[in-house]
CSV table of C-alpha atoms and ligand atoms in Angstrom, one decimal:
chain,number,residue,atom,x,y,z
A,1094,MET,CA,42.4,88.8,68.2
A,1095,PRO,CA,43.0,91.2,71.1
A,1096,PHE,CA,41.4,94.5,71.7
A,1097,LEU,CA,37.9,93.4,70.6
A,1098,SER,CA,34.8,93.8,73.0
A,1099,ASP,CA,32.5,90.9,73.7
A,1100,GLU,CA,30.0,92.4,71.4
A,1101,ASN,CA,32.6,92.6,68.6
A,1102,ARG,CA,33.5,89.0,69.1
A,1103,ARG,CA,29.8,87.9,69.1
A,1104,TRP,CA,29.3,89.3,65.6
A,1105,GLN,CA,32.7,87.9,64.5
A,1106,GLU,CA,31.8,84.4,65.6
A,1107,LYS,CA,28.3,84.7,64.2
A,1108,ALA,CA,29.7,85.6,60.8
A,1109,ARG,CA,32.4,82.9,61.1
A,1110,HIS,CA,29.7,80.3,61.7
A,1111,VAL,CA,27.6,81.3,58.7
A,1112,ALA,CA,30.9,81.5,56.5
A,1113,GLU,CA,32.0,78.0,57.4
A,1114,GLU,CA,28.5,76.3,57.6
A,1115,VAL,CA,26.6,78.0,54.8
A,1116,VAL,CA,29.0,80.0,52.5
A,1117,ARG,CA,32.2,78.0,52.0
A,1118,PRO,CA,30.3,74.8,50.7
A,1119,ILE,CA,28.4,76.8,47.9
A,1120,ALA,CA,31.1,79.3,47.0
A,1121,ALA,CA,32.4,77.4,43.9
A,1122,LYS,CA,28.9,76.8,42.7
A,1123,TYR,CA,27.8,80.3,42.5
A,1124,ASP,CA,31.1,81.5,41.3
A,1125,ALA,CA,30.6,79.1,38.3
A,1126,LEU,CA,27.0,79.9,37.8
A,1127,GLN,CA,27.5,83.7,38.3
A,1128,GLU,CA,24.2,83.8,40.1
A,1129,TYR,CA,23.1,85.6,43.2
A,1130,PRO,CA,23.0,83.1,46.3
A,1131,TRP,CA,19.6,83.9,47.8
A,1132,GLU,CA,20.0,81.0,50.2
A,1133,VAL,CA,23.0,82.8,51.8
A,1134,LYS,CA,21.0,86.2,51.9
A,1135,GLU,CA,18.2,84.4,53.7
A,1136,VAL,CA,20.7,83.1,56.5
A,1137,LEU,CA,22.3,86.5,56.7
A,1138,ALA,CA,18.9,88.1,57.3
A,1139,ARG,CA,17.8,85.4,59.7
A,1140,GLU,CA,20.9,85.7,61.8
A,1141,GLY,CA,20.3,89.5,62.1
A,1142,LEU,CA,23.6,90.2,60.2
A,1143,MET,CA,22.0,92.6,57.6
A,1144,GLY,CA,21.3,95.1,60.3
A,1145,VAL,CA,24.6,95.2,62.2
A,1146,TRP,CA,25.5,98.8,61.2
A,1147,ILE,CA,21.9,100.2,61.4
A,1148,PRO,CA,20.9,102.2,64.5
A,1149,LYS,CA,18.7,100.5,67.1
A,1150,GLU,CA,15.9,103.0,66.7
A,1151,TYR,CA,15.6,102.1,63.0
A,1152,GLY,CA,15.4,98.4,63.6
A,1153,GLY,CA,19.1,97.5,63.4
A,1154,ALA,CA,21.6,96.1,65.9
A,1155,GLY,CA,23.2,99.5,66.7
A,1156,GLY,CA,26.7,98.1,66.0
A,1157,GLY,CA,29.4,100.2,64.4
A,1158,ILE,CA,31.6,100.0,61.4
A,1159,LEU,CA,34.1,97.7,63.3
A,1160,ASP,CA,31.3,95.2,63.8
A,1161,GLN,CA,30.4,95.3,60.1
A,1162,CYS,CA,34.0,94.9,59.0
A,1163,LEU,CA,34.4,91.8,61.4
A,1164,CYS,CA,31.4,90.2,59.7
A,1165,VAL,CA,32.7,91.2,56.1
A,1166,GLU,CA,36.1,89.7,56.9
A,1167,GLN,CA,34.8,86.5,58.1
A,1168,LEU,CA,32.3,86.0,55.1
A,1169,SER,CA,35.1,87.0,52.7
A,1170,ARG,CA,37.4,84.4,54.2
A,1171,ALA,CA,35.1,81.7,52.8
A,1172,CYS,CA,34.0,83.8,49.7
A,1173,GLY,CA,35.0,87.2,48.5
A,1174,GLY,CA,31.7,87.6,46.4
A,1175,VAL,CA,29.6,87.0,49.5
A,1176,GLY,CA,31.7,89.5,51.5
A,1177,VAL,CA,30.8,92.2,49.1
A,1178,LEU,CA,27.3,91.0,48.6
A,1179,TYR,CA,27.0,91.8,52.3
A,1180,ALA,CA,29.2,95.0,52.5
A,1181,VAL,CA,27.5,96.8,49.7
A,1182,ASN,CA,24.4,97.0,51.7
A,1183,ALA,CA,26.4,99.2,54.1
A,1184,LEU,CA,27.7,101.3,51.2
A,1185,GLY,CA,24.2,101.9,50.0
A,1186,SER,CA,22.5,102.6,53.3
A,1187,ILE,CA,25.2,104.8,55.0
A,1188,PRO,CA,24.1,107.8,53.0
A,1189,ILE,CA,20.6,107.4,54.5
A,1190,ILE,CA,22.0,106.9,58.1
A,1191,LEU,CA,24.4,110.0,57.7
A,1192,ALA,CA,22.1,112.4,55.7
A,1193,GLY,CA,18.6,110.9,55.4
A,1194,THR,CA,15.6,112.7,56.8
A,1195,ASP,CA,13.9,111.0,59.6
A,1196,GLU,CA,11.0,110.1,57.3
A,1197,GLN,CA,13.5,108.5,54.9
A,1198,LYS,CA,15.3,106.6,57.7
A,1199,LYS,CA,12.0,105.2,59.1
A,1200,LYS,CA,10.8,104.3,55.6
A,1201,TYR,CA,13.9,102.4,54.5
A,1202,LEU,CA,16.3,101.5,57.3
A,1203,PRO,CA,14.1,98.9,59.1
A,1204,ARG,CA,13.5,97.0,55.9
A,1205,ILE,CA,17.3,97.0,55.0
A,1206,ALA,CA,18.1,95.8,58.5
A,1207,ALA,CA,15.6,93.0,58.2
A,1208,GLY,CA,17.1,91.9,54.8
A,1209,GLU,CA,13.8,92.6,53.1
A,1210,PHE,CA,15.3,95.5,51.0
A,1211,LEU,CA,18.7,95.0,49.4
A,1212,ILE,CA,20.3,98.4,48.4
A,1213,ALA,CA,22.9,99.6,45.9
A,1214,PHE,CA,25.0,102.7,45.5
A,1215,ALA,CA,24.9,104.3,42.1
A,1216,LEU,CA,27.6,106.9,41.7
A,1217,SER,CA,30.0,105.8,38.9
A,1218,GLU,CA,29.2,106.4,35.3
A,1219,LYS,CA,30.9,105.5,32.0
A,1220,PHE,CA,32.8,108.8,31.9
A,1221,ALA,CA,32.9,109.5,35.6
A,1222,GLY,CA,34.8,106.9,37.5
A,1223,SER,CA,37.6,108.1,39.5
A,1224,ASP,CA,36.4,111.7,38.7
A,1225,ALA,CA,33.2,111.3,40.6
A,1226,GLY,CA,32.3,114.9,40.4
A,1227,SER,CA,32.1,114.9,36.7
A,1228,GLN,CA,28.7,113.2,36.6
A,1229,ARG,CA,26.3,113.6,33.6
A,1230,THR,CA,23.0,112.0,35.0
A,1231,ALA,CA,20.7,115.0,35.3
A,1232,ALA,CA,18.0,115.5,37.9
A,1233,VAL,CA,15.6,118.5,36.9
A,1234,ALA,CA,13.1,119.8,39.5
A,1235,ASP,CA,9.5,119.6,38.2
A,1236,GLY,CA,6.9,120.6,40.9
A,1237,ASP,CA,6.8,117.9,43.5
A,1238,HIS,CA,9.1,115.8,41.5
A,1239,TYR,CA,12.5,115.5,40.0
A,1240,VAL,CA,13.0,114.1,36.5
A,1241,ILE,CA,16.1,112.0,36.3
A,1242,ASP,CA,17.8,111.0,33.0
A,1243,GLY,CA,21.1,109.2,32.7
A,1244,GLU,CA,23.1,106.1,33.1
A,1245,LYS,CA,25.2,104.6,35.9
A,1246,LYS,CA,28.0,102.1,35.7
A,1247,TRP,CA,29.4,99.5,38.0
A,1248,THR,CA,26.5,99.4,40.3
A,1249,THR,CA,27.1,96.4,42.7
A,1250,ASN,CA,23.9,94.6,43.8
A,1251,GLY,CA,22.1,96.1,40.8
A,1252,GLY,CA,19.0,94.1,39.8
A,1253,VAL,CA,18.7,92.2,43.0
A,1254,ALA,CA,18.4,95.5,45.1
A,1255,GLU,CA,15.1,97.0,45.7
A,1256,LEU,CA,16.6,100.5,46.6
A,1257,TYR,CA,19.2,102.6,44.8
A,1258,THR,CA,21.1,105.5,46.2
A,1259,VAL,CA,21.5,107.5,42.9
A,1260,PHE,CA,23.6,110.5,42.6
A,1261,ALA,CA,22.7,113.2,39.9
A,1262,VAL,CA,23.4,116.7,38.9
A,1263,THR,CA,20.7,119.2,40.1
A,1264,ASP,CA,22.8,122.4,39.6
A,1265,PRO,CA,25.1,122.2,36.5
A,1266,GLN,CA,26.2,125.8,37.0
A,1267,SER,CA,27.6,125.3,40.6
A,1268,LYS,CA,30.9,123.7,41.3
A,1269,LYS,CA,30.3,123.2,45.0
A,1270,GLU,CA,26.7,122.3,45.0
A,1271,ARG,CA,26.4,120.4,41.8
A,1272,MET,CA,25.1,117.1,42.8
A,1273,SER,CA,22.3,115.7,44.9
A,1274,GLY,CA,21.5,112.1,46.1
A,1275,PHE,CA,18.1,110.4,45.4
A,1276,LEU,CA,16.5,107.3,46.9
A,1277,VAL,CA,15.1,105.4,43.9
A,1278,GLU,CA,13.0,102.2,44.2
A,1279,LYS,CA,13.6,99.7,41.5
A,1280,ASN,CA,9.9,99.6,40.3
A,1281,THR,CA,10.1,103.4,39.5
A,1282,PRO,CA,8.8,103.9,35.9
A,1283,GLY,CA,11.9,104.9,33.7
A,1284,PHE,CA,14.3,102.7,35.8
A,1285,ALA,CA,15.9,99.8,34.2
A,1286,ILE,CA,18.9,97.5,34.4
A,1287,ALA,CA,20.6,98.0,31.0
A,1288,LYS,CA,23.4,95.4,31.3
A,1289,VAL,CA,24.7,92.7,33.7
A,1290,GLU,CA,28.4,92.6,33.6
A,1291,ASP,CA,30.4,89.2,33.1
A,1292,LYS,CA,33.1,89.5,35.8
A,1293,THR,CA,36.6,88.1,36.6
A,1294,GLY,CA,35.6,87.7,40.3
A,1295,ILE,CA,33.0,88.5,43.0
A,1296,ARG,CA,30.9,86.4,40.5
A,1297,CYS,CA,28.0,85.7,42.8
A,1298,VAL,CA,27.0,89.4,43.2
A,1299,PRO,CA,25.7,91.3,40.1
A,1300,VAL,CA,27.4,94.4,38.9
A,1301,VAL,CA,25.1,96.2,36.4
A,1302,GLU,CA,24.6,99.4,34.2
A,1303,VAL,CA,21.6,101.2,35.2
A,1304,ASP,CA,19.5,103.3,32.7
A,1305,MET,CA,17.2,106.1,33.8
A,1306,LYS,CA,14.9,107.7,31.2
A,1307,SER,CA,12.5,110.4,32.2
A,1308,MET,CA,12.3,108.8,35.6
A,1309,ARG,CA,10.1,110.8,38.0
A,1310,VAL,CA,10.9,110.6,41.6
A,1311,GLN,CA,9.1,112.6,44.3
A,1312,ARG,CA,10.9,115.4,46.0
A,1313,SER,CA,10.5,113.4,49.3
A,1314,GLN,CA,13.1,111.0,47.8
A,1315,LEU,CA,15.8,113.7,47.7
A,1316,LEU,CA,18.5,112.5,50.2
A,1317,GLY,CA,18.3,114.7,53.2
A,1318,GLY,CA,15.7,117.0,51.7
A,1319,THR,CA,18.3,119.6,50.6
A,1320,PRO,CA,19.7,119.8,47.0
A,1321,GLY,CA,23.4,120.3,46.5
A,1322,LEU,CA,25.0,118.1,49.1
A,1323,GLY,CA,25.3,114.9,47.0
A,1324,PHE,CA,29.2,115.1,46.4
A,1325,LYS,CA,29.8,115.6,50.1
A,1326,HIS,CA,27.4,112.8,51.1
A,1327,ALA,CA,29.1,110.5,48.6
A,1328,MET,CA,32.6,111.3,49.9
A,1329,MET,CA,31.4,111.0,53.5
A,1330,THR,CA,29.9,107.5,52.6
A,1331,LEU,CA,33.0,106.3,51.0
A,1332,ASP,CA,35.1,107.2,54.0
A,1333,ARG,CA,32.9,105.0,56.2
A,1334,ALA,CA,32.5,102.2,53.6
A,1335,ARG,CA,36.1,101.8,52.5
A,1336,PRO,CA,37.2,99.8,55.6
A,1337,GLY,CA,34.5,97.3,54.5
A,1338,VAL,CA,36.4,96.8,51.2
A,1339,ALA,CA,39.5,96.5,53.3
A,1340,ALA,CA,37.9,94.0,55.5
A,1341,GLN,CA,36.8,92.0,52.5
A,1342,ALA,CA,40.5,92.1,51.3
A,1343,VAL,CA,41.8,91.0,54.7
A,1344,GLY,CA,39.3,88.0,54.8
A,1345,LEU,CA,40.3,87.1,51.3
A,1346,ALA,CA,44.0,87.1,52.2
A,1347,GLN,CA,43.4,85.2,55.4
A,1348,GLY,CA,41.3,82.6,53.6
A,1349,ALA,CA,44.0,82.1,51.0
A,1350,LEU,CA,46.6,81.7,53.6
A,1351,ASP,CA,44.5,79.2,55.5
A,1352,LEU,CA,44.2,77.0,52.5
A,1353,ALA,CA,47.9,77.4,51.5
A,1354,VAL,CA,49.1,76.3,55.0
A,1355,VAL,CA,46.8,73.2,55.0
A,1356,TYR,CA,48.1,72.4,51.4
A,1357,ALA,CA,51.7,73.0,52.3
A,1358,ASN,CA,51.4,70.6,55.2
A,1359,ARG,CA,49.8,67.8,53.1
A,1360,ARG,CA,51.7,68.2,49.7
A,1361,GLN,CA,54.9,65.9,49.5
A,1362,GLN,CA,57.8,66.5,47.2
A,1363,PHE,CA,61.3,65.2,47.4
A,1364,GLY,CA,60.1,62.9,50.0
A,1365,GLN,CA,58.8,65.5,52.5
A,1366,GLN,CA,56.1,68.1,53.1
A,1367,ILE,CA,56.7,71.2,51.1
A,1368,ALA,CA,56.0,73.1,54.4
A,1369,SER,CA,59.3,72.0,55.6
A,1370,PHE,CA,61.1,73.9,52.8
A,1371,GLN,CA,62.5,77.1,53.8
A,1372,MET,CA,61.3,78.9,50.6
A,1373,ILE,CA,57.7,77.9,51.3
A,1374,GLN,CA,58.1,78.8,55.0
A,1375,GLN,CA,59.3,82.2,54.0
A,1376,LEU,CA,56.4,82.7,51.7
A,1377,LEU,CA,53.8,81.7,54.3
A,1378,ALA,CA,55.6,83.8,57.0
A,1379,ASP,CA,55.5,86.9,54.9
A,1380,MET,CA,51.9,86.3,53.9
A,1381,SER,CA,51.0,85.9,57.6
A,1382,ALA,CA,52.7,89.1,58.7
A,1383,ARG,CA,51.1,91.1,55.9
A,1384,VAL,CA,47.7,89.8,56.7
A,1385,SER,CA,48.1,90.8,60.5
A,1386,ALA,CA,49.3,94.2,59.5
A,1387,ALA,CA,46.4,94.8,57.1
A,1388,ARG,CA,43.9,93.6,59.8
A,1389,TYR,CA,45.3,96.1,62.3
A,1390,LEU,CA,44.9,99.1,59.9
A,1391,VAL,CA,41.3,98.0,59.1
A,1392,TYR,CA,40.2,97.7,62.8
A,1393,ASN,CA,42.0,101.0,63.5
A,1394,ALA,CA,40.3,102.9,60.7
A,1395,ALA,CA,36.9,101.4,61.7
A,1396,ARG,CA,37.4,102.4,65.3
A,1397,ALA,CA,38.3,105.9,64.2
A,1398,ILE,CA,35.1,106.2,62.3
A,1399,ASP,CA,33.0,104.7,65.2
A,1400,ARG,CA,34.6,107.4,67.4
A,1401,GLY,CA,34.2,110.2,64.8
A,1402,LEU,CA,38.0,111.0,64.8
A,1403,PRO,CA,38.9,113.8,62.4
A,1404,ASN,CA,41.6,111.6,60.7
A,1405,MET,CA,39.0,109.0,59.6
A,1406,THR,CA,39.4,109.9,55.9
A,1407,ARG,CA,43.0,109.2,55.8
A,1408,LEU,CA,42.9,106.1,58.0
A,1409,ALA,CA,40.1,104.6,55.8
A,1410,ALA,CA,42.1,105.3,52.6
A,1411,GLU,CA,45.2,103.7,54.1
A,1412,ALA,CA,43.4,100.6,55.2
A,1413,LYS,CA,41.7,100.2,51.9
A,1414,MET,CA,44.9,100.7,49.9
A,1415,PHE,CA,47.1,98.6,52.1
A,1416,ALA,CA,44.8,95.7,52.7
A,1417,SER,CA,43.9,95.4,49.0
A,1418,ASP,CA,47.4,95.4,47.8
A,1419,THR,CA,48.0,92.7,50.6
A,1420,ALA,CA,45.1,90.7,49.3
A,1421,MET,CA,46.5,90.8,45.8
A,1422,LYS,CA,49.9,89.7,46.9
A,1423,VAL,CA,48.9,87.1,49.4
A,1424,THR,CA,46.3,85.4,47.2
A,1425,SER,CA,48.8,85.3,44.3
A,1426,ASP,CA,51.5,83.8,46.7
A,1427,ALA,CA,48.9,81.3,47.8
A,1428,VAL,CA,48.4,80.2,44.3
A,1429,GLN,CA,52.2,79.7,44.1
A,1430,VAL,CA,52.2,77.5,47.0
A,1431,PHE,CA,49.7,75.3,45.4
A,1432,GLY,CA,51.8,75.2,42.2
A,1433,GLY,CA,50.2,73.9,39.1
A,1434,TYR,CA,47.1,72.8,41.0
A,1435,GLY,CA,46.6,76.3,42.2
A,1436,TYR,CA,46.0,77.5,38.7
A,1437,MET,CA,43.3,75.0,38.1
A,1438,LYS,CA,39.6,75.7,38.8
A,1439,ASP,CA,39.1,72.2,40.5
A,1440,TYR,CA,41.0,73.9,43.4
A,1441,PRO,CA,39.6,76.6,45.5
A,1442,ILE,CA,42.6,78.9,45.5
A,1443,GLU,CA,42.5,80.7,42.1
A,1444,LYS,CA,39.1,82.1,43.0
A,1445,TYR,CA,40.7,84.1,46.0
A,1446,MET,CA,43.1,85.7,43.4
A,1447,ARG,CA,40.3,86.6,41.1
A,1448,ASP,CA,38.1,88.0,43.9
A,1449,ALA,CA,40.9,90.0,45.4
A,1450,LYS,CA,41.7,92.0,42.3
A,1451,ILE,CA,38.5,94.1,42.5
A,1452,THR,CA,39.5,95.4,46.0
A,1453,GLN,CA,42.3,97.4,44.5
A,1454,ILE,CA,39.8,99.1,42.1
A,1455,TYR,CA,36.3,99.6,43.5
A,1456,GLU,CA,35.2,102.2,46.0
A,1457,GLY,CA,38.0,104.3,44.7
A,1458,THR,CA,41.1,102.9,42.9
A,1459,ASN,CA,44.3,102.6,45.1
A,1460,GLN,CA,45.6,105.5,43.1
A,1461,VAL,CA,42.7,107.6,44.3
A,1462,GLN,CA,43.3,106.3,47.8
A,1463,ARG,CA,46.9,107.8,47.5
A,1464,ILE,CA,45.4,111.1,46.4
A,1465,VAL,CA,43.1,111.1,49.4
A,1466,ILE,CA,45.9,110.2,51.7
A,1467,ALA,CA,48.3,112.9,50.3
A,1468,ARG,CA,45.7,115.6,50.5
A,1469,ALA,CA,45.0,114.7,54.1
A,1470,LEU,CA,48.5,114.8,55.0
A,1471,ALA,CA,48.8,118.3,53.5
A,1472,LYS,CA,46.0,119.3,55.8
A,1473,GLU,CA,47.3,117.7,58.8
A,1474,ALA,CA,50.7,119.4,58.3
A,1475,GLU,CA,49.0,122.6,59.3
A,1476,GLY,CA,49.3,121.2,62.9
A,1477,LEU,CA,52.9,120.7,62.4
A,1478,ALA,CA,53.8,124.3,61.9
A,1479,HIS,CA,56.2,124.4,64.9
A,1480,LEU,CA,58.6,122.2,62.9
A,1481,GLU,CA,59.1,125.0,60.4
A,1482,LYS,CA,61.9,126.6,62.4
A,1483,TYR,CA,64.0,123.5,62.5
A,1484,ILE,CA,64.1,123.2,58.7
A,1485,PRO,CA,66.6,125.7,57.3
A,1486,ARG,CA,65.6,128.1,54.5
A,1487,GLU,CA,67.9,128.9,51.6
A,1488,THR,CA,68.2,132.7,51.1
A,1489,GLN,CA,69.8,134.7,48.2
A,1490,ARG,CA,73.2,134.7,50.0
A,1491,GLY,CA,73.2,131.5,52.0
A,1492,VAL,CA,71.1,129.6,54.6
A,1493,GLU,CA,69.0,131.4,57.3
B,2508,CAA,N1,34.3,114.2,53.4
B,2508,CAA,C1,33.5,115.4,53.4
B,2508,CAA,N2,33.7,116.3,52.3
B,2508,CAA,C2,34.6,115.9,51.4
B,2508,CAA,C3,35.4,114.8,51.4
B,2508,CAA,C4,35.2,113.9,52.5
B,2508,CAA,N3,35.9,112.8,52.6
B,2508,CAA,N4,36.1,114.7,50.3
B,2508,CAA,C5,35.9,115.8,49.6
B,2508,CAA,N5,35.0,116.5,50.2
B,2508,CAA,C6,34.4,117.9,49.8
B,2508,CAA,C7,35.7,118.9,49.8
B,2508,CAA,O1,35.9,119.4,51.1
B,2508,CAA,C8,35.2,119.9,48.8
B,2508,CAA,O2,34.3,120.8,49.4
B,2508,CAA,P1,34.5,122.4,49.4
B,2508,CAA,O3,34.5,122.8,47.9
B,2508,CAA,O4,33.3,122.9,50.0
B,2508,CAA,O5,35.8,122.5,50.1
B,2508,CAA,C9,34.4,119.1,47.8
B,2508,CAA,O6,34.0,117.8,48.5
B,2508,CAA,C10,35.2,118.6,46.6
B,2508,CAA,O7,36.3,118.0,47.0
B,2508,CAA,P2,37.6,117.8,46.2
B,2508,CAA,O8,38.1,119.0,45.5
B,2508,CAA,O9,38.6,117.0,46.9
B,2508,CAA,O10,37.1,116.9,45.0
B,2508,CAA,P3,37.8,116.2,43.6
B,2508,CAA,O11,36.8,116.4,42.5
B,2508,CAA,O12,39.2,116.6,43.5
B,2508,CAA,O13,37.7,114.6,44.0
B,2508,CAA,C11,38.4,112.4,44.8
B,2508,CAA,C12,38.4,114.0,44.9
B,2508,CAA,C13,39.0,111.9,46.1
B,2508,CAA,C14,39.4,112.0,43.7
B,2508,CAA,C15,37.1,111.9,44.6
B,2508,CAA,O14,36.5,112.2,43.3
B,2508,CAA,C16,36.9,110.2,44.7
B,2508,CAA,O15,36.9,109.9,45.8
B,2508,CAA,N6,36.9,109.7,43.7
B,2508,CAA,C17,36.7,108.1,43.6
B,2508,CAA,C18,35.3,107.9,43.6
B,2508,CAA,C19,34.9,106.4,44.0
B,2508,CAA,O16,35.4,106.0,45.1
B,2508,CAA,N7,34.1,105.8,43.2
B,2508,CAA,C20,33.7,104.5,43.6
B,2508,CAA,C21,32.2,104.4,43.7
B,2508,CAA,S1,31.4,103.0,44.4
B,2508,CAA,C22,31.9,101.7,43.5
B,2508,CAA,O17,33.0,101.4,43.4
B,2508,CAA,C23,30.9,100.7,42.9
B,2508,CAA,C24,30.3,99.9,43.8
B,2508,CAA,O18,29.0,99.5,43.7
B,2508,CAA,C25,31.0,99.1,44.9
């Protein structure tokens, strides 16, 4: 892949090695068991992969979102569940990197980078999914503490994570400063995992409901130390984490294409390899072009974030939307190449299709991505005001 630095390639190769040697052989087993693969997490930690995106001063490797995406892509090529098992630690820790106090960074980032602390991002609720601002979880100040009551839904990594970035309403009267983020440790009294979901895909990583009852957290756990910035912090985090979902989608699509090509070369029908039939060739060629296009969008969005470009919100949403739609199409076409065998659980390909579906849904549905893109375009149009004079205006008696 062109345009990658030596450092980018080093992470990519390391993740590829772990994916092929450690992840691929156990992917089907943990999918069937729906259990967390601790053996994989140990290798990721030992290889330094858990700290790729964490700044050097806090014990990480000081890489960027592009490095993180390259690792997610390679892991997902072997197992989409492991891809998100890894990426969700970026989603959980980006709020601390972006907005945490120095004390919060020192307390948690080195442990996350070392793989000692897994982390989850608790934003969604039963009645607040796409409409993330309509949270009901309440955090009430009480002396040196906040008392948090509420429920969270679809918390990936829940139960295995030691730390949770929890968003809650601190000022119900305010529209702009309604929410705040809190860093909540799993052993906090009042914190409980209420339900572990039984899922279609990404089955090796738990997705849970979290229950918080009269949970007292110290003020020092308020993200960034200032209340009211929670919604902004959540949105800024999602901007930076969505390329990770997109990278998971690209990895899944590439992994499905790899298997489909190998199978098409092996499978004989009508006395020849099915890869020699033009209809199969067309499927494979279209899959390949879609994967390449998605990959370039992901790398481009990741680079924009690493450079702090102002259009990162739109680029991240475009990458997430396009790559996840690509993953759904390509993994489904890969099942088609495998024919009847592809639909059977004995074969590795149907898992790719099951794992791909969630990439169109989480970290903002693709409908939400379109809202984000359209709103960003409307803002960017302010810079296109010079085009106004070239577009005629209707007047009462004709055209201006
Ligand atoms: N960066 C910084 N600030 C932002 C921002 C961004 N990207 N997006 C919005 N804001 C700010 C706005 O500027 C605005 O601030 P002001 O009032 O000061 O101008 C404020 O936040 C409110 O913004 P909006 O009016 O745009 O908010 P909205 O209520 O209309 O919501 C939305 C917009 C894009 C639909 C948003 O609700 C959203 O992204 N929803 C999807 C949530 C989501 O992705 N959830 C998934 C959670 S994680 C998960 O899936 C589980 C898991 O474990 C993997």
